[in-house]
Coordinates of C-alpha atoms in Angstrom, one line a residue:
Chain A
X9 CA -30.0 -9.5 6.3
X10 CA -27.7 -12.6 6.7
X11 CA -27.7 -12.9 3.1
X12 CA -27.3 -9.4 2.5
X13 CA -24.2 -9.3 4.8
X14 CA -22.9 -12.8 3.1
X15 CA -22.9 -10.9 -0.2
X16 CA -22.2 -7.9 0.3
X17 CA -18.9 -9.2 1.8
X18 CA -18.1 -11.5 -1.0
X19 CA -18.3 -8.9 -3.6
X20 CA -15.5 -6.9 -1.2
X21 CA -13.7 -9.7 -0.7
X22 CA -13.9 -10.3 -4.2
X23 CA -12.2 -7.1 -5.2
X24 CA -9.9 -6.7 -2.6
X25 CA -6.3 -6.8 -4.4
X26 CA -2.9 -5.4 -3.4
X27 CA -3.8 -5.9 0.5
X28 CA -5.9 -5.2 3.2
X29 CA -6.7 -1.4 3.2
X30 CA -7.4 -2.2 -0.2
X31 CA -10.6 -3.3 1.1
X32 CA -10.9 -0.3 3.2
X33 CA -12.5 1.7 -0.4
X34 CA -14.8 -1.3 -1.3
X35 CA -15.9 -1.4 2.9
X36 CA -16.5 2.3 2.7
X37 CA -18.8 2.4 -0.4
X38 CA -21.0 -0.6 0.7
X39 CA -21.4 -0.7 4.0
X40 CA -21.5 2.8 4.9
X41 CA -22.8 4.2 1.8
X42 CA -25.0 2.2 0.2
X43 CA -26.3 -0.5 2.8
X44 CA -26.1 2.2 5.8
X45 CA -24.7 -0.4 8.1
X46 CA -22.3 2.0 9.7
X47 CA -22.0 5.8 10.3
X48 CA -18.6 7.4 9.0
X49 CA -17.4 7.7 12.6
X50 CA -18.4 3.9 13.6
X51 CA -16.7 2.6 10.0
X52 CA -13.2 4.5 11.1
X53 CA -13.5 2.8 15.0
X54 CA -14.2 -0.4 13.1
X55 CA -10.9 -0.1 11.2
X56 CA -8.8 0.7 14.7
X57 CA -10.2 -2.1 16.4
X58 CA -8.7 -4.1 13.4
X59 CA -5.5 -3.3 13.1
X60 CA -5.0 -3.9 16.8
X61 CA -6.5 -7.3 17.4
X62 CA -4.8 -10.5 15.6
X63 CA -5.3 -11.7 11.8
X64 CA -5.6 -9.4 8.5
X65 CA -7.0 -6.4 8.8
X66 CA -9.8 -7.3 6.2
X67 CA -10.9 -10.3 7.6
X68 CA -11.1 -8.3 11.2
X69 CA -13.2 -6.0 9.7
X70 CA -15.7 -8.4 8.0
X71 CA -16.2 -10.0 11.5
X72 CA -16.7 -6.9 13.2
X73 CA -19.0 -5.4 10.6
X74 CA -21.0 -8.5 10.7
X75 CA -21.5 -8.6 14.4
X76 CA -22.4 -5.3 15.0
X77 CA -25.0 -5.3 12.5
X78 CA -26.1 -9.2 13.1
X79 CA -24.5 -10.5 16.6
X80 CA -22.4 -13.7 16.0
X81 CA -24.4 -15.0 13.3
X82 CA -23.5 -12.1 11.0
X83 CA -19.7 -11.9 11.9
X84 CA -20.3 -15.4 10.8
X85 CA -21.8 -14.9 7.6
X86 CA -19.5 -11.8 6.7
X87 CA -16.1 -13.8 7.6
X88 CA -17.6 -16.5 5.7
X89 CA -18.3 -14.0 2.5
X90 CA -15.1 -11.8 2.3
X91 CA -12.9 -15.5 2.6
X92 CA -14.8 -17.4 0.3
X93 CA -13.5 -15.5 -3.2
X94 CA -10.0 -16.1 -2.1
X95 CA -10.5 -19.4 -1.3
X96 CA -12.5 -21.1 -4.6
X97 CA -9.4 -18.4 -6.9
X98 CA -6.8 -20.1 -5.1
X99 CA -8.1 -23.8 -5.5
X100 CA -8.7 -22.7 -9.0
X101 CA -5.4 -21.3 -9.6
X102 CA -3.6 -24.5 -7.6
X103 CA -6.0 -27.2 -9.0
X104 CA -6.2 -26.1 -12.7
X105 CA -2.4 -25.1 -12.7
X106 CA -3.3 -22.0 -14.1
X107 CA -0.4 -20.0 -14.8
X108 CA -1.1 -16.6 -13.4
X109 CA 2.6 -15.5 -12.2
X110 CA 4.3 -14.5 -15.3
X111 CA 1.1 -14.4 -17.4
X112 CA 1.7 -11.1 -19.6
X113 CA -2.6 -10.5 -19.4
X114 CA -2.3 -10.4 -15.9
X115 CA 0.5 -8.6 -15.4
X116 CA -0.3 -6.0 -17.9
X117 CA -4.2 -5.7 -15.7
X118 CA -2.2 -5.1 -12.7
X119 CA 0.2 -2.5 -14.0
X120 CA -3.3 -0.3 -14.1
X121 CA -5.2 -1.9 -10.9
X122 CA -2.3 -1.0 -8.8
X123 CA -1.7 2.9 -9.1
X124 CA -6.4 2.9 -9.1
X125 CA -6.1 1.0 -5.8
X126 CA -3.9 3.6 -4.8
X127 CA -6.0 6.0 -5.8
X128 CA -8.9 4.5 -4.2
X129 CA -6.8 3.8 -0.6
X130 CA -6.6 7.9 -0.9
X131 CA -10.0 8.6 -1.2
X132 CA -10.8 6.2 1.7
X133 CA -8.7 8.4 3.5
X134 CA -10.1 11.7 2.1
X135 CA -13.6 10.5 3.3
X136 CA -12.7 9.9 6.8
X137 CA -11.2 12.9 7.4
X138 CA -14.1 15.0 7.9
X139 CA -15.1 12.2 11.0
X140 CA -11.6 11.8 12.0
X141 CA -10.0 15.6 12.2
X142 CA -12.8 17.8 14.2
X143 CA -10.5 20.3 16.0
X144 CA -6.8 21.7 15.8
X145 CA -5.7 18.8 18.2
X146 CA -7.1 16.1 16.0
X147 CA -5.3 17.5 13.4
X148 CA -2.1 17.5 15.2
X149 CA -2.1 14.1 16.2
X150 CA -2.8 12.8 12.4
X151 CA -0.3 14.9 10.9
X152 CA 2.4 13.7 13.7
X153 CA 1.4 9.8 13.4
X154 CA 1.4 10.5 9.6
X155 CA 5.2 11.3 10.1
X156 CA 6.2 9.0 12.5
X157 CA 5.2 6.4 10.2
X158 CA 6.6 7.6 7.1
X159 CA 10.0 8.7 8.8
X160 CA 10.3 5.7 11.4
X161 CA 9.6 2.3 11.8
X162 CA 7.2 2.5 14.8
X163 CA 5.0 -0.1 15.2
X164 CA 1.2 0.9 13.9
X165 CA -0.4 -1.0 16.9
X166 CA 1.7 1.1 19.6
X167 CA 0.7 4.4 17.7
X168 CA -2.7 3.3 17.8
X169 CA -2.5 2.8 21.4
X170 CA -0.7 5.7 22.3
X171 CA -3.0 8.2 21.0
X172 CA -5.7 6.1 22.2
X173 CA -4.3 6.9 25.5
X174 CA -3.5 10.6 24.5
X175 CA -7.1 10.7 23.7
X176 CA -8.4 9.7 27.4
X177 CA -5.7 12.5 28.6
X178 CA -7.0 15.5 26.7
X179 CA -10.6 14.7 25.7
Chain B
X2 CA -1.7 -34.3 8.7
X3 CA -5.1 -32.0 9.0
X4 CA -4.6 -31.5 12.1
X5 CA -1.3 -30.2 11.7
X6 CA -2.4 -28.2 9.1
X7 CA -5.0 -26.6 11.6
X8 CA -2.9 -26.0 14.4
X9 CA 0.0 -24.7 12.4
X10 CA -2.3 -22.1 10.6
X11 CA -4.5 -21.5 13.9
X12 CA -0.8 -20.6 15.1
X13 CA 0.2 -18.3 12.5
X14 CA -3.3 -16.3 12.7
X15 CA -3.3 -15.9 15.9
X16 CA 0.1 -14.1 16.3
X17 CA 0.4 -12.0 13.6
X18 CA -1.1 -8.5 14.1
X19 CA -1.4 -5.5 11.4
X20 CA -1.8 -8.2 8.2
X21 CA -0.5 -8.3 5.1
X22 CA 3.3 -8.3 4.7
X23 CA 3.8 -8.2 8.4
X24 CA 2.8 -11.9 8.9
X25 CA 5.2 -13.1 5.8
X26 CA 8.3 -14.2 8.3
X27 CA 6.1 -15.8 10.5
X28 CA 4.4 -17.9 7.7
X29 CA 7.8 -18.4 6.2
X30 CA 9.1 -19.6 9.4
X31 CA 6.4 -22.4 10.0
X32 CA 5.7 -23.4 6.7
X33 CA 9.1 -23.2 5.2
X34 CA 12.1 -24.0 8.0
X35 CA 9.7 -25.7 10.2
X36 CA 7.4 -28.2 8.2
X37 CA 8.5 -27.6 4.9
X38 CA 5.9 -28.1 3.3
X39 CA 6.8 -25.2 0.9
X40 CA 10.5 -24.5 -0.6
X41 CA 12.1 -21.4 -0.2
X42 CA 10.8 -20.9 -4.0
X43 CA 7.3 -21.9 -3.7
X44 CA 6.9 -19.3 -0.9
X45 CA 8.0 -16.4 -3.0
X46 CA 6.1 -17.6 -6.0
X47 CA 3.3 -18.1 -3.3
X48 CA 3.7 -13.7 -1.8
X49 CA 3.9 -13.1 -6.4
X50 CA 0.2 -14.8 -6.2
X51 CA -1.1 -13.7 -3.5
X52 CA -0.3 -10.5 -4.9
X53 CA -2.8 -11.1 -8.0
X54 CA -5.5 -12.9 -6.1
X55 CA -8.0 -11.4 -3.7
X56 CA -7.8 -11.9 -0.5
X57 CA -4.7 -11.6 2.4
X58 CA -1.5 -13.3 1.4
X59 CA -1.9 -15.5 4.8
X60 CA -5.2 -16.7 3.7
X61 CA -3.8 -17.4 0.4
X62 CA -1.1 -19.1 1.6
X63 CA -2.8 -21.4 4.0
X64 CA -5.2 -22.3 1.1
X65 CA -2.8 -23.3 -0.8
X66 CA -0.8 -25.2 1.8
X67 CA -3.6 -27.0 2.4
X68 CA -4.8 -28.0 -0.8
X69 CA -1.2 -29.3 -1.9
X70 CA -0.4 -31.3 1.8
X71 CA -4.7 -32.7 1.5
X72 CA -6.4 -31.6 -1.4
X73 CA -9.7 -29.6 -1.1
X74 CA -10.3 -30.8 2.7
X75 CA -6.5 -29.6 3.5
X76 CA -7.5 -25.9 2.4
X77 CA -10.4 -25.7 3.9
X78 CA -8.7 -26.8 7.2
X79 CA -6.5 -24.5 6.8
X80 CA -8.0 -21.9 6.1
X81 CA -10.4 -22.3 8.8
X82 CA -6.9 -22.6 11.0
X83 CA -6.3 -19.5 9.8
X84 CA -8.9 -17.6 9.7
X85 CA -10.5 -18.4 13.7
X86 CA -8.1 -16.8 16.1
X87 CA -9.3 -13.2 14.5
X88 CA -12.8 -14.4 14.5
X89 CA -12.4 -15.4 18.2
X90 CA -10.8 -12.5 19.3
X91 CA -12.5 -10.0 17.8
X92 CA -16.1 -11.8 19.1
X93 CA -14.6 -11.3 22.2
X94 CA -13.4 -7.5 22.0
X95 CA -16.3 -6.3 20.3
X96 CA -19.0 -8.3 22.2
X97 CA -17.2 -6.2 25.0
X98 CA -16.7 -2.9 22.9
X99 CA -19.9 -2.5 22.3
X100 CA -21.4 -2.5 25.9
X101 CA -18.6 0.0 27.0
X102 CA -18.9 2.5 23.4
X103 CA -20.9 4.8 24.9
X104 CA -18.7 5.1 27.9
X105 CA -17.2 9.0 28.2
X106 CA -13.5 7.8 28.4
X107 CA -13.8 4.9 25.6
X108 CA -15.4 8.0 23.1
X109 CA -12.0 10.0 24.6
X110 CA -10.0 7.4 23.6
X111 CA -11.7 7.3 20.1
X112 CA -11.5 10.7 19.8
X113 CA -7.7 10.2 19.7
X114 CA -7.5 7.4 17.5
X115 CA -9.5 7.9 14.9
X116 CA -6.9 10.9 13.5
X117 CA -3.9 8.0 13.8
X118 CA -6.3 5.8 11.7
X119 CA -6.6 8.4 9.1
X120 CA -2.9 8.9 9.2
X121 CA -2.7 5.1 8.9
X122 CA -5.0 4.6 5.8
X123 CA -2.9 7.8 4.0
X124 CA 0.0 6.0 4.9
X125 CA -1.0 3.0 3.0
X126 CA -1.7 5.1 0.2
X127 CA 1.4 7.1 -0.3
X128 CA 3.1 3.9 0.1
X129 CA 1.5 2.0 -2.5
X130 CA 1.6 5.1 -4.6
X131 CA 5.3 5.3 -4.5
X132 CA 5.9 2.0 -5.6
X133 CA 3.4 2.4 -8.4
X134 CA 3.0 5.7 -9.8
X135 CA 6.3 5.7 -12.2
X136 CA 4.9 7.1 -15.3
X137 CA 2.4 9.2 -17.7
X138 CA 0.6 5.9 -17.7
X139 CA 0.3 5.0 -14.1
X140 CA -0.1 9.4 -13.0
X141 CA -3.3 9.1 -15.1
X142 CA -4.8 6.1 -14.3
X143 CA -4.3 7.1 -10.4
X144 CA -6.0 10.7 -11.3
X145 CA -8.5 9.4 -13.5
X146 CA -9.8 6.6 -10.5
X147 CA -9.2 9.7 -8.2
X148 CA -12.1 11.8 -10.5
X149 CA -14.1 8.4 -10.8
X150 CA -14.6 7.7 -7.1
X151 CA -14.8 11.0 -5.3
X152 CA -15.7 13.4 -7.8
X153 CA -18.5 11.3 -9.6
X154 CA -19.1 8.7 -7.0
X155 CA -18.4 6.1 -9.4
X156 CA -18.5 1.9 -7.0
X157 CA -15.0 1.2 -6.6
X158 CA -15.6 -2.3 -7.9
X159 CA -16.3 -0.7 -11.6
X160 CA -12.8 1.6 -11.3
X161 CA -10.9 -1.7 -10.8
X162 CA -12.9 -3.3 -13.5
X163 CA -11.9 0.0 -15.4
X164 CA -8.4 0.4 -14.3
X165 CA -7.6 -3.2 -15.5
X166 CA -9.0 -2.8 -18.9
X167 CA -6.6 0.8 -18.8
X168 CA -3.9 -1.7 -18.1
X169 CA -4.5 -4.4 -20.8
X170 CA -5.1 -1.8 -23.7
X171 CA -2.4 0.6 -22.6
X172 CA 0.1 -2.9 -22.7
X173 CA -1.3 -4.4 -25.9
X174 CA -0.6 -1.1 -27.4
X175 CA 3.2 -1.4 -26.2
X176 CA 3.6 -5.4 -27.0
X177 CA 2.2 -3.8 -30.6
X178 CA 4.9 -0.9 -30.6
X179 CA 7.6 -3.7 -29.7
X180 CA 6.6 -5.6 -32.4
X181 CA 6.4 -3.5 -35.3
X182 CA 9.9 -2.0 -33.8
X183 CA 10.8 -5.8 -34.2
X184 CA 10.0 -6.5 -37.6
X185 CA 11.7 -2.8 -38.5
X186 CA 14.7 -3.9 -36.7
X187 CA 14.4 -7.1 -38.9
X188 CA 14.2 -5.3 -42.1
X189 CA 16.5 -2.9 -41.3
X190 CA 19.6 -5.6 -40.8
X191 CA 18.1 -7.2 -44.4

């Protein structure tokens, strides 16, 4: 189990490009899908509790994942797997000099990574929205965080907390 | 030197919230003004790379930091730095969470979150889509992975495999257009 968790996050950490909810797609597929780690509902409370507490919102998750599945030793062995990828690439890029910046293969990679991670950010969405939008209120609260946070620049934490608290209030 | 390393990334991790790009300034601040252990130009060719690697850009940068103040034992200090205020705190809130989950007014307070979280994680999305998604090219490789992953349930890991080898044909075949447009440009001023 260990192991499995030790893998399983260093193939997600692995993949994870173009920043943390990046990882969110990769999370999703393994852990709820294939291992069974998480329910839907548990994987999008995971990903709250991350974005509120300190550090990158991947490694949060790892940690979390980990110790609910695996108490401290897990969290262990999961924050040790989705850091370990990023680690050894940047020694290797740092130690060997490798010239990944301008290099025209790279580049030309990520000109079609970046508009599939997008794509695969939206379908993490589209697959928590069947857990996370159960009634008309739901629905009203994700569609006016949605636009506060396109059309201002409110802080995601205090949003978070907010309907958190609007929550308590009308649940 | 390793210590400072430590306790300047322990720093950084443990007061930036939300990730990514948020913690830039404050990693700016301590490892550029304050230490200097990076110029202002090794820092933005530091966010280009952290870009292309995996992994979050303040793990990146305190690996890299690290190696270039101490070699091997340097990253892996900092890194460490880095990565154990989360781990801490988040041993502590869940450890906490998960005794109280069950709790009426915690599943309220769930209940109310988790639609912000989906807004959230669209949010993401549309962001990184605008930047993106600029033409025929990029529209079709963001549909196609769209098809890939929900539609036929294809691992994420193999559409980012996929989507890269889409990138490097779809730019050898323009490198090829701008050469042969080269050598007719050539042959035209002949």
């Amino acid at each position: 189990m260990i192991v499995s968790l030790f893998s399983t996050f260093f193939l997600i950490g692995l993949f994870t490009f173009g920043g943390g909810y990046a990882m969110l797609p990769l999370i999703q597929k393994e852990v709820v899908g294939f291992h069974h780690w998480l329910t839907m509902t548990e994987f999008i409370d995971v990903v709250g509790i991350a974005e509120i507490t300190p550090g990158p919102i991947a490694v949060n998750t790892a940690t979390f994942v980990g110790y609910k599945i695996a108490g401290i030793l897990g969290s262990a062995a999961a924050t040790l797997g989705v850091v370990l990828p990023s680690l050894i690439v940047i020694l290797l890029v740092a130690a060997l000099f490798v010239k990944v910046k301008d290099n025209p293969y790279v580049e030309a990679a990520f000109s079609g990574m970046r508009p599939a991670v997008a794509a695969l950010i939206a379908s993490a969405a589209i697959n928590i929205l069947p857990s996370s939008i159960t009634d008309v209120r739901s629905a009203l609260i994700a569609i006016a965080s949605f636009s506060l946070l396109r059309y201002t620049k409110v802080s995601p934490i205090l949003l978070l907390l907010l309907s958190g608290a609007l929550g308590a209030l009308i649940y | 030197m390793l210590w400072e390393l430590f306790t300047t990334f322990f720093k950084i991790g443990a007061t930036t919230f939300g990730g990514g790009h948020a913690m830039v300034p404050i990693i700016h601040r301590e490892v550029v003004d304050t230490h200097h252990w990076l110029t202002n130009e090794e820092m933005i060719d530091m966010i280009a790379i952290a870009e292309i690697t995996p992994g979050p850009v303040a793990i990146n940068t305190a690996t890299f930091v690290g190696y270039k103040k101490q070699g091997v034992l340097g990253s892996i200090v900092a890194t460490a730095g880095v990565v154990l205020p989360s781990f801490l705190a988040i041993l502590a809130i869940v450890s906490l969470f998960l005794k109280i989950e069950n709790a009426p007014v915690v599943e309220a307070i769930f209940k109310g979150m988790r639609p912000t979280i989906l807004a959230l994680v669209a949010w993401a999305a549309t962001r990184i889509a605008k930047v993106t998604l600029k033409d025929g090219f990029t529209f079709a490789v963001c549909g196609t992975a769209l098809v890939l992953v929900l539609l036929l349930k294809i691992h994420p890991v193999a559409v980012i495999g996929l989507s890269a080898a889409a990138g490097l044909v779809h730019s050898g075949y323009s490198w090829k257009k701008r050469a042969q447009n080269a050598s007719r440009g050539k042959e035209d001023l002949q």
